[in-house]
Amino acid sequence: MVKKIAILGSTGSIGKQTLEVIEELGSGYEVVALTAGINDQLLGEQVEKFRPELAVLSEAEAAKRLSNRANLPGCKVEGGREGQLTAATWPSADLVVMAQVGFSGFEPLVAALEEGKTVALANKESLVVGGEILKRLGLLDQGKILPVDSEHSAIWQCLGCSSPGQVSRVFLTASGGPFFGRDQKALQEVRPQQALKHPNWDMGGKITIDSATMMNKGLEVIEAMWLFGLSLEQIKVVIHRQSIVHSMVEYIDGSILAQMGMPDMRLPIQYALTYPEREFNRFEKYDPFGKKLDFEQPDWDNFPCLGLAYDAARTGGTMPAVLNCANEVAVEHFLRERISFTDIPAVIERVMSSHETVHNPEVEDVLEADRWCRRQTKNLIDQFYYGDVKGR
Amino acid sequence: MVKKIAILGSTGSIGKQTLEVIEELGSGYEVVALTAGINDQLLGEQVEKFRPELAVLSEAEAAKRLSNRANLPGCKVEGGREGQLTAATWPSADLVVMAQVGFSGFEPLVAALEEGKTVALANKESLVVGGEILKRLGLLDQGKILPVDSEHSAIWQCLGCSSPGQVSRVFLTASGGPFFGRDQKALQEVRPQQALKHPNWDMGGKITIDSATMMNKGLEVIEAMWLFGLSLEQIKVVIHRQSIVHSMVEYIDGSILAQMGMPDMRLPIQYALTYPEREFNRFEKYDPFGKKLDFEQPDWDNFPCLGLAYDAARTGGTMPAVLNCANEVAVEHFLRERISFTDIPAVIERVMSSHETVHNPEVEDVLEADRWCRRQTKNLIDQFYYGDVKGR
């Protein structure tokens, strides 16, 4: 039987690698919908190659350019937020891969899950922001979300078919990013070009910066909490510089299962696509001979984003949305060299402390917290770092 | 529901630790049969404490001494080989723990499996010797053998509920024993007291020597082959000095699952007892923080027992029985300081090369190969090392 796949965010890093995996898998997998933001050029090439039934670009102009291309027979083109929701609930799709960047993935995720779709989730922000709502809606407990993040895929694989209540702790591994071991003074000097170089993983820009600040791991802690029904206290972050052990699960009897492999996002992507089966591939294999693996405590003082994520999760309600949004805005300003690397956690902490948390939020509360946070973070940066309410 | 346990070999290292685990688990587990060889003193104490329905000693005199004790109400006492078979098939037992040392575990294993019992198997020799017969009898494919060896328990846990055919390789970890890194000259000087000290594991005498020669790992390779239906080529031995990773399973997609924990036999014993559940215990837990794990190639040249085991498995038939028996006899003579540490593989190799393998053996062929091998090995040692056909 052919498995039909919709990919939301197909021109990003995870989206492109998903298409690569589908090509490597060969027959048995078919692409039925592709979506992107504004990159009509690349989406057009993907459409020509994979012949989906639907292609969506969030930006209306880009969608128009795409539909003007002559060679898209049998492919419906849509634009805007509505188009993303159409793709997320596309009738023929057996599996919806959610590979968008940031908070924009939240509404399509809700739509897909409400439609009963199985989702391969790479967009961690939507779970960070909306986990509490998804839980309340009963959308988390149906085994319909297959994790794509390497750490969560690892936990999922280590859990296998174990009974609930058998897990004592989860060790979420973190490479530590390019600046692990540096002190506050050295971190102040970090430039975007340095932060964009990850020692082990080849990933998109936003997530690479999040890796360098450890916010990525913080978001993953919250993601793991919702995905696997864990308490925050059960999730331990452990620095593992080699990025070979992708995470570990400790059971109540003291037995630990660890999932290992090359740091290659195509492996967890493939597992989500082929689950519950596994398929052979020609990707490089890890060989343990002559190798060392080591594990250290995170540096909580010099990488405060990790602690902020635990704080936000502990507060709950709309606070994780504010954590995520303040981080998105701060990273954007860091990349534009408007704030320094160490300003990122400082900005997030200030925005969080000025937020009045709405508990048991509805979708609209989360959307409003996000809108508030975007204004608030930008204003804070403009005022605090530039003494200017309008920004520069 | 109470799980009723029979333990064959309850006065040995694994047997004693099994009773310790049952005590730690508390209610829910009941001991219904205990067997030992000659140690009526300890078996008597165990009977008084655990109140089984049956107690067996292989030696008739020891059985008589035990039954003369006044305080064994409601406990039937038997002796000899027949008694071991009675215990292996004891009607009320839900689980039969096979913790005997050496080849004596073979017949009770066959009897228990033929009776449809679930067996927790610590006695690797019986599987090494009789794996081919058990396979032919269809006794291996019913999921009735639960491994107790830490490496095989690790593989079993890593396999979880994966489909057959998804495994590409198994990495069987080995501590390397106390002499890893030594050359031939240094190994010649090794005395029994040194070889009896294992760096990580607290085990019985025979298996500790087997660890030092690497024969233990060789026997485990053959055991893994039969337990998990693997080809010899799929099983890779990897030296892991810390004895924390107890083995790893590599799947066809390149994902590796590893099972980790303290080097404490009570953990795999407990898992076999509680399977498919897991239970909390107060045994020391492994904490990865600040730890290093490393992996190396085995030293095939200085530890030839490992290669001999692969040779025996490749030949099949009665050859693994000869490997096992020649090893038992050679180790015994090493412990009596009649041969040196490096003579152990030399003796085994000579006996193997003088053996005419019986292919597709029946039980009687294996028993005959064992008898032949015991004579042959003893004669070889007497003649070759002492120039004396009668021994000393």
Short mmCIF file of C-alpha atoms in Angstrom, two decimals, chain A residues 26-373:
data_model
loop_
_atom_site.label_atom_id
_atom_site.label_comp_id
_atom_site.label_asym_id
_atom_site.label_seq_id
_atom_site.Cartn_x
_atom_site.Cartn_y
_atom_site.Cartn_z
CA GLY A 26 11.45 4.79 -3.50
CA SER A 27 8.08 3.26 -4.27
CA GLY A 28 5.54 2.99 -1.50
CA TYR A 29 5.53 6.70 -0.70
CA GLU A 30 3.74 9.46 -2.60
CA VAL A 31 3.73 13.22 -2.02
CA VAL A 32 0.16 14.62 -2.18
CA ALA A 33 0.60 18.16 -0.81
CA LEU A 34 3.46 20.62 -0.38
CA THR A 35 3.44 24.02 1.32
CA ALA A 36 5.94 26.82 1.80
CA GLY A 37 6.02 30.46 2.81
CA ILE A 38 7.34 32.62 -0.02
CA ASN A 39 9.84 30.48 -1.94
CA ASP A 40 7.79 29.83 -5.09
CA GLN A 41 10.94 29.04 -7.08
CA LEU A 42 11.94 26.00 -4.97
CA LEU A 43 8.36 24.91 -4.33
CA GLY A 44 7.80 24.98 -8.09
CA GLU A 45 10.78 22.67 -8.64
CA GLN A 46 9.51 20.33 -5.92
CA VAL A 47 6.04 20.28 -7.47
CA GLU A 48 7.48 19.38 -10.88
CA LYS A 49 9.49 16.56 -9.36
CA PHE A 50 7.01 15.08 -6.87
CA ARG A 51 3.70 15.92 -8.61
CA PRO A 52 1.51 16.65 -5.56
CA GLU A 53 -2.23 17.28 -5.79
CA LEU A 54 -1.90 20.54 -3.84
CA ALA A 55 0.73 23.27 -3.55
CA VAL A 56 0.41 26.16 -1.10
CA LEU A 57 2.38 29.35 -0.54
CA SER A 58 1.50 31.52 2.45
CA GLU A 59 2.25 34.70 0.55
CA ALA A 60 -0.50 35.48 -1.98
CA GLU A 61 1.88 37.01 -4.56
CA ALA A 62 4.16 34.00 -4.46
CA ALA A 63 1.14 31.71 -4.87
CA LYS A 64 0.12 33.71 -7.94
CA ARG A 65 3.61 33.39 -9.43
CA LEU A 66 3.54 29.63 -8.83
CA SER A 67 0.12 29.13 -10.44
CA ASN A 68 1.31 31.10 -13.48
CA ARG A 69 3.94 28.49 -14.20
CA ALA A 70 2.79 26.38 -17.14
CA ASN A 71 4.00 22.98 -16.03
CA LEU A 72 1.90 22.16 -12.95
CA PRO A 73 -0.71 19.84 -14.44
CA GLY A 74 -3.16 18.37 -11.96
CA CYS A 75 -1.82 20.47 -9.11
CA LYS A 76 -4.15 22.85 -7.31
CA VAL A 77 -2.42 26.00 -6.06
CA GLU A 78 -3.62 27.87 -2.98
CA GLY A 79 -2.35 30.83 -0.99
CA GLY A 80 -2.44 32.21 2.53
CA ARG A 81 -3.22 30.80 5.95
CA GLU A 82 -6.31 29.06 4.56
CA GLY A 83 -4.15 27.15 2.10
CA GLN A 84 -1.95 25.86 4.95
CA LEU A 85 -5.07 24.55 6.72
CA THR A 86 -6.25 22.93 3.48
CA ALA A 87 -2.90 21.13 3.22
CA ALA A 88 -2.97 20.10 6.90
CA THR A 89 -6.32 18.38 6.37
CA TRP A 90 -5.83 17.23 2.77
CA PRO A 91 -8.20 14.25 2.36
CA SER A 92 -5.86 11.84 0.59
CA ALA A 93 -2.94 12.38 3.03
CA ASP A 94 -2.17 9.44 5.36
CA LEU A 95 0.57 11.38 7.12
CA VAL A 96 1.05 15.13 7.50
CA VAL A 97 4.68 16.21 8.04
CA MET A 98 4.74 19.51 9.94
CA ALA A 99 8.06 21.12 9.18
CA GLN A 100 7.24 24.81 9.40
CA VAL A 101 9.39 27.14 11.48
CA GLY A 102 7.98 28.78 14.61
CA PHE A 103 4.53 29.49 15.90
CA SER A 104 2.88 29.43 12.46
CA GLY A 105 2.69 25.67 12.79
CA PHE A 106 0.17 25.76 15.64
CA GLU A 107 -3.13 26.22 13.79
CA PRO A 108 -2.39 23.66 11.06
CA LEU A 109 -1.41 21.16 13.78
CA VAL A 110 -4.74 21.62 15.58
CA ALA A 111 -6.60 21.36 12.26
CA ALA A 112 -4.78 18.18 11.25
CA LEU A 113 -5.29 16.48 14.61
CA GLU A 114 -8.96 17.48 14.75
CA GLU A 115 -9.34 15.93 11.30
CA GLY A 116 -7.88 12.72 12.74
CA LYS A 117 -4.67 12.91 10.71
CA THR A 118 -1.45 11.28 11.83
CA VAL A 119 1.16 14.01 12.11
CA ALA A 120 4.94 13.73 11.88
CA LEU A 121 5.87 16.76 13.96
CA ALA A 122 9.10 18.68 13.45
CA ASN A 123 7.56 22.01 14.46
CA LYS A 124 8.28 21.97 18.17
CA GLU A 125 7.06 25.52 18.81
CA SER A 126 3.44 24.61 18.14
CA LEU A 127 3.59 21.95 20.84
CA VAL A 128 5.47 24.24 23.23
CA VAL A 129 2.88 26.96 22.75
CA GLY A 130 -0.23 24.88 22.42
CA GLY A 131 0.55 21.70 24.36
CA GLU A 132 -1.79 22.59 27.20
CA ILE A 133 -4.67 23.26 24.78
CA LEU A 134 -4.01 20.11 22.78
CA LYS A 135 -4.01 18.14 26.02
CA ARG A 136 -7.33 19.66 27.11
CA LEU A 137 -8.81 18.94 23.67
CA GLY A 138 -7.77 15.29 24.06
CA LEU A 139 -5.61 15.56 20.95
CA LEU A 140 -2.38 14.37 22.62
CA ASP A 141 -3.45 10.97 23.84
CA GLN A 142 -4.30 9.25 20.60
CA GLY A 143 -0.80 8.33 19.46
CA LYS A 144 -1.35 10.52 16.40
CA ILE A 145 1.77 12.68 16.83
CA LEU A 146 4.97 11.03 15.64
CA PRO A 147 8.02 13.02 16.71
CA VAL A 148 10.61 14.05 14.12
CA ASP A 149 13.04 15.90 16.38
CA SER A 150 15.96 13.53 16.85
CA GLU A 151 15.71 13.61 20.66
CA HIS A 152 11.99 12.90 20.72
CA SER A 153 12.30 10.25 18.06
CA ALA A 154 14.95 8.69 20.32
CA ILE A 155 12.64 8.73 23.35
CA TRP A 156 9.82 7.32 21.25
CA GLN A 157 12.05 4.49 20.01
CA CYS A 158 13.32 3.79 23.54
CA LEU A 159 9.75 3.64 24.86
CA GLY A 160 8.91 0.97 22.29
CA CYS A 161 5.78 -0.75 23.53
CA SER A 162 6.45 -0.31 27.24
CA SER A 163 3.47 0.21 29.52
CA PRO A 164 2.72 3.71 30.82
CA GLY A 165 4.05 4.39 34.31
CA GLN A 166 7.24 2.39 33.75
CA VAL A 167 9.40 5.47 33.03
CA SER A 168 11.28 7.14 35.86
CA ARG A 169 13.43 9.72 34.03
CA VAL A 170 14.22 10.85 30.52
CA PHE A 171 17.73 12.07 29.70
CA LEU A 172 17.38 14.57 26.87
CA THR A 173 20.80 14.93 25.28
CA ALA A 174 22.15 18.26 24.05
CA SER A 175 25.28 18.84 22.01
CA GLY A 176 25.81 22.04 23.96
CA GLY A 177 26.13 23.93 20.68
CA PRO A 178 29.21 25.73 19.39
CA PHE A 179 29.82 27.75 22.57
CA PHE A 180 29.62 25.17 25.35
CA GLY A 181 32.37 25.89 27.89
CA ARG A 182 32.53 29.63 27.15
CA ASP A 183 31.91 32.14 29.89
CA GLN A 184 29.66 35.20 29.90
CA LYS A 185 32.39 37.54 28.64
CA ALA A 186 33.24 35.35 25.66
CA LEU A 187 29.56 34.81 24.87
CA GLN A 188 28.96 38.57 24.66
CA GLU A 189 31.29 38.69 21.66
CA VAL A 190 29.53 35.95 19.68
CA ARG A 191 28.49 37.08 16.19
CA PRO A 192 25.59 35.62 14.15
CA GLN A 193 27.94 33.97 11.65
CA GLN A 194 29.62 32.02 14.46
CA ALA A 195 26.31 31.02 16.04
CA LEU A 196 25.03 29.75 12.71
CA LYS A 197 27.73 27.06 12.60
CA HIS A 198 26.62 24.00 14.55
CA PRO A 199 29.36 21.48 15.33
CA ASN A 200 27.30 18.34 14.55
CA TRP A 201 23.95 19.04 12.96
CA ASP A 202 23.02 20.58 9.63
CA MET A 203 19.83 22.49 10.41
CA GLY A 204 17.89 25.65 9.62
CA GLY A 205 19.05 29.10 10.86
CA LYS A 206 16.57 29.69 13.68
CA ILE A 207 17.09 26.28 15.28
CA THR A 208 20.86 26.60 14.96
CA ILE A 209 20.81 29.83 16.99
CA ASP A 210 18.43 28.17 19.47
CA SER A 211 20.97 25.37 19.78
CA ALA A 212 23.72 27.86 20.56
CA THR A 213 21.68 29.54 23.32
CA MET A 214 20.31 26.17 24.58
CA MET A 215 16.78 27.51 24.07
CA ASN A 216 16.31 24.70 21.59
CA LYS A 217 16.83 22.21 24.41
CA GLY A 218 14.49 24.18 26.64
CA LEU A 219 11.75 24.04 24.00
CA GLU A 220 12.45 20.33 23.59
CA VAL A 221 11.98 19.76 27.32
CA ILE A 222 8.47 21.25 27.06
CA GLU A 223 7.84 19.31 23.86
CA ALA A 224 8.86 16.04 25.55
CA MET A 225 6.62 16.80 28.52
CA TRP A 226 3.54 17.01 26.28
CA LEU A 227 4.48 14.29 23.80
CA PHE A 228 5.17 11.63 26.39
CA GLY A 229 2.99 12.75 29.31
CA LEU A 230 6.00 13.36 31.57
CA SER A 231 6.34 15.72 34.49
CA LEU A 232 8.95 18.48 34.15
CA GLU A 233 10.93 16.90 37.00
CA GLN A 234 11.29 13.64 35.07
CA ILE A 235 13.16 15.35 32.21
CA LYS A 236 16.90 15.84 32.69
CA VAL A 237 19.05 17.65 30.16
CA VAL A 238 22.50 16.13 29.70
CA ILE A 239 25.29 17.57 27.57
CA HIS A 240 26.63 15.01 25.13
CA ARG A 241 29.11 16.69 22.80
CA GLN A 242 29.28 13.91 20.21
CA SER A 243 25.55 14.01 19.31
CA ILE A 244 25.47 10.22 18.90
CA VAL A 245 23.16 9.30 21.78
CA HIS A 246 19.99 11.16 20.83
CA SER A 247 18.29 10.64 24.19
CA MET A 248 17.74 8.01 26.87
CA VAL A 249 14.83 6.64 28.85
CA GLU A 250 15.35 5.35 32.38
CA TYR A 251 12.77 2.86 33.62
CA ILE A 252 11.64 2.40 37.22
CA ASP A 253 13.82 -0.71 37.61
CA GLY A 254 17.00 1.23 36.76
CA SER A 255 17.33 -0.05 33.19
CA ILE A 256 18.18 2.68 30.67
CA LEU A 257 17.49 2.46 26.95
CA ALA A 258 19.41 4.85 24.72
CA GLN A 259 18.91 5.50 21.02
CA MET A 260 22.05 6.18 19.01
CA GLY A 261 23.05 6.91 15.44
CA MET A 262 24.75 9.41 13.18
CA PRO A 263 23.61 13.01 13.72
CA ASP A 264 21.55 13.00 10.54
CA MET A 265 17.99 14.35 10.57
CA ARG A 266 17.07 11.99 7.72
CA LEU A 267 17.10 9.08 10.21
CA PRO A 268 14.35 10.33 12.56
CA ILE A 269 12.44 11.67 9.54
CA GLN A 270 12.56 8.25 7.91
CA TYR A 271 11.46 6.50 11.09
CA ALA A 272 8.38 8.75 11.34
CA LEU A 273 7.58 8.02 7.67
CA THR A 274 8.03 4.25 7.81
CA TYR A 275 6.69 3.66 11.36
CA PRO A 276 5.81 1.04 12.58
CA GLU A 277 8.19 -0.55 10.08
CA ARG A 278 11.84 0.27 9.47
CA GLU A 279 13.39 0.41 6.03
CA PHE A 280 16.94 -0.02 4.81
CA ASN A 281 18.76 3.09 3.59
CA ARG A 282 22.19 3.98 2.29
CA PHE A 283 22.86 6.77 4.79
CA GLU A 284 26.15 6.54 6.69
CA LYS A 285 25.99 4.15 9.68
CA TYR A 286 27.50 4.73 13.12
CA ASP A 287 30.23 2.31 14.09
CA PRO A 288 30.98 2.22 17.81
CA PHE A 289 34.52 0.83 17.53
CA GLY A 290 37.15 3.28 18.69
CA LYS A 291 34.54 5.82 19.76
CA LYS A 292 34.00 7.67 23.04
CA LEU A 293 30.74 9.05 24.37
CA ASP A 294 30.62 11.43 27.28
CA PHE A 295 27.97 13.11 29.33
CA GLU A 296 28.10 16.32 31.37
CA GLN A 297 25.88 18.67 33.34
CA PRO A 298 24.55 21.67 31.40
CA ASP A 299 25.96 25.10 32.24
CA TRP A 300 22.81 26.70 33.63
CA ASP A 301 24.49 30.00 34.54
CA ASN A 302 26.00 30.88 31.19
CA PHE A 303 23.09 29.50 29.16
CA PRO A 304 20.05 30.87 31.04
CA CYS A 305 17.59 30.07 28.21
CA LEU A 306 17.39 26.50 29.47
CA GLY A 307 16.28 27.61 32.93
CA LEU A 308 13.83 30.09 31.43
CA ALA A 309 12.16 27.25 29.55
CA TYR A 310 11.79 25.23 32.77
CA ASP A 311 10.34 28.36 34.43
CA ALA A 312 7.85 28.90 31.60
CA ALA A 313 6.78 25.26 31.68
CA ARG A 314 6.33 25.39 35.43
CA THR A 315 4.14 28.51 35.11
CA GLY A 316 2.17 27.02 32.23
CA GLY A 317 -0.84 28.76 30.67
CA THR A 318 0.24 31.38 28.12
CA MET A 319 3.79 31.63 29.49
CA PRO A 320 5.36 29.03 27.17
CA ALA A 321 3.88 30.96 24.23
CA VAL A 322 5.58 34.09 25.54
CA LEU A 323 8.85 32.23 26.03
CA ASN A 324 8.69 30.98 22.47
CA CYS A 325 7.62 34.28 20.91
CA ALA A 326 10.10 36.43 22.86
CA ASN A 327 12.79 34.00 21.73
CA GLU A 328 11.73 34.21 18.07
CA VAL A 329 11.84 38.01 18.15
CA ALA A 330 15.08 38.19 20.11
CA VAL A 331 16.82 35.74 17.75
CA GLU A 332 15.64 37.78 14.78
CA HIS A 333 17.14 40.94 16.30
CA PHE A 334 20.35 39.09 17.14
CA LEU A 335 20.64 37.92 13.54
CA ARG A 336 20.22 41.57 12.44
CA GLU A 337 22.97 42.41 14.97
CA ARG A 338 20.67 44.72 16.93
CA ILE A 339 21.29 42.85 20.20
CA SER A 340 24.14 40.68 21.43
CA PHE A 341 24.11 36.94 21.99
CA THR A 342 23.80 37.32 25.76
CA ASP A 343 20.96 39.84 25.31
CA ILE A 344 18.75 37.03 23.98
CA PRO A 345 18.02 35.45 27.40
CA ALA A 346 17.98 38.89 29.06
CA VAL A 347 15.26 40.10 26.68
CA ILE A 348 13.21 36.91 27.08
CA GLU A 349 13.43 37.06 30.87
CA ARG A 350 12.26 40.71 30.91
CA VAL A 351 9.32 39.98 28.61
CA MET A 352 8.33 36.91 30.64
CA SER A 353 8.41 38.86 33.91
CA SER A 354 6.12 41.52 32.43
CA HIS A 355 3.58 38.94 31.18
CA GLU A 356 0.35 38.32 33.02
CA THR A 357 -0.19 34.62 32.49
CA VAL A 358 -3.62 33.43 31.39
CA HIS A 359 -4.18 29.99 32.88
CA ASN A 360 -6.16 27.25 31.12
CA PRO A 361 -5.92 29.30 27.91
CA GLU A 362 -8.10 29.00 24.85
CA VAL A 363 -6.57 29.18 21.38
CA GLU A 364 -7.42 32.91 21.22
CA ASP A 365 -5.56 33.57 24.51
CA VAL A 366 -2.45 31.98 23.09
CA LEU A 367 -2.75 33.94 19.85
CA GLU A 368 -3.24 37.14 21.85
CA ALA A 369 -0.25 36.36 24.11
CA ASP A 370 1.81 35.87 20.98
CA ARG A 371 0.67 39.19 19.48
CA TRP A 372 1.27 41.00 22.78
CA CYS A 373 4.68 39.40 23.13
#
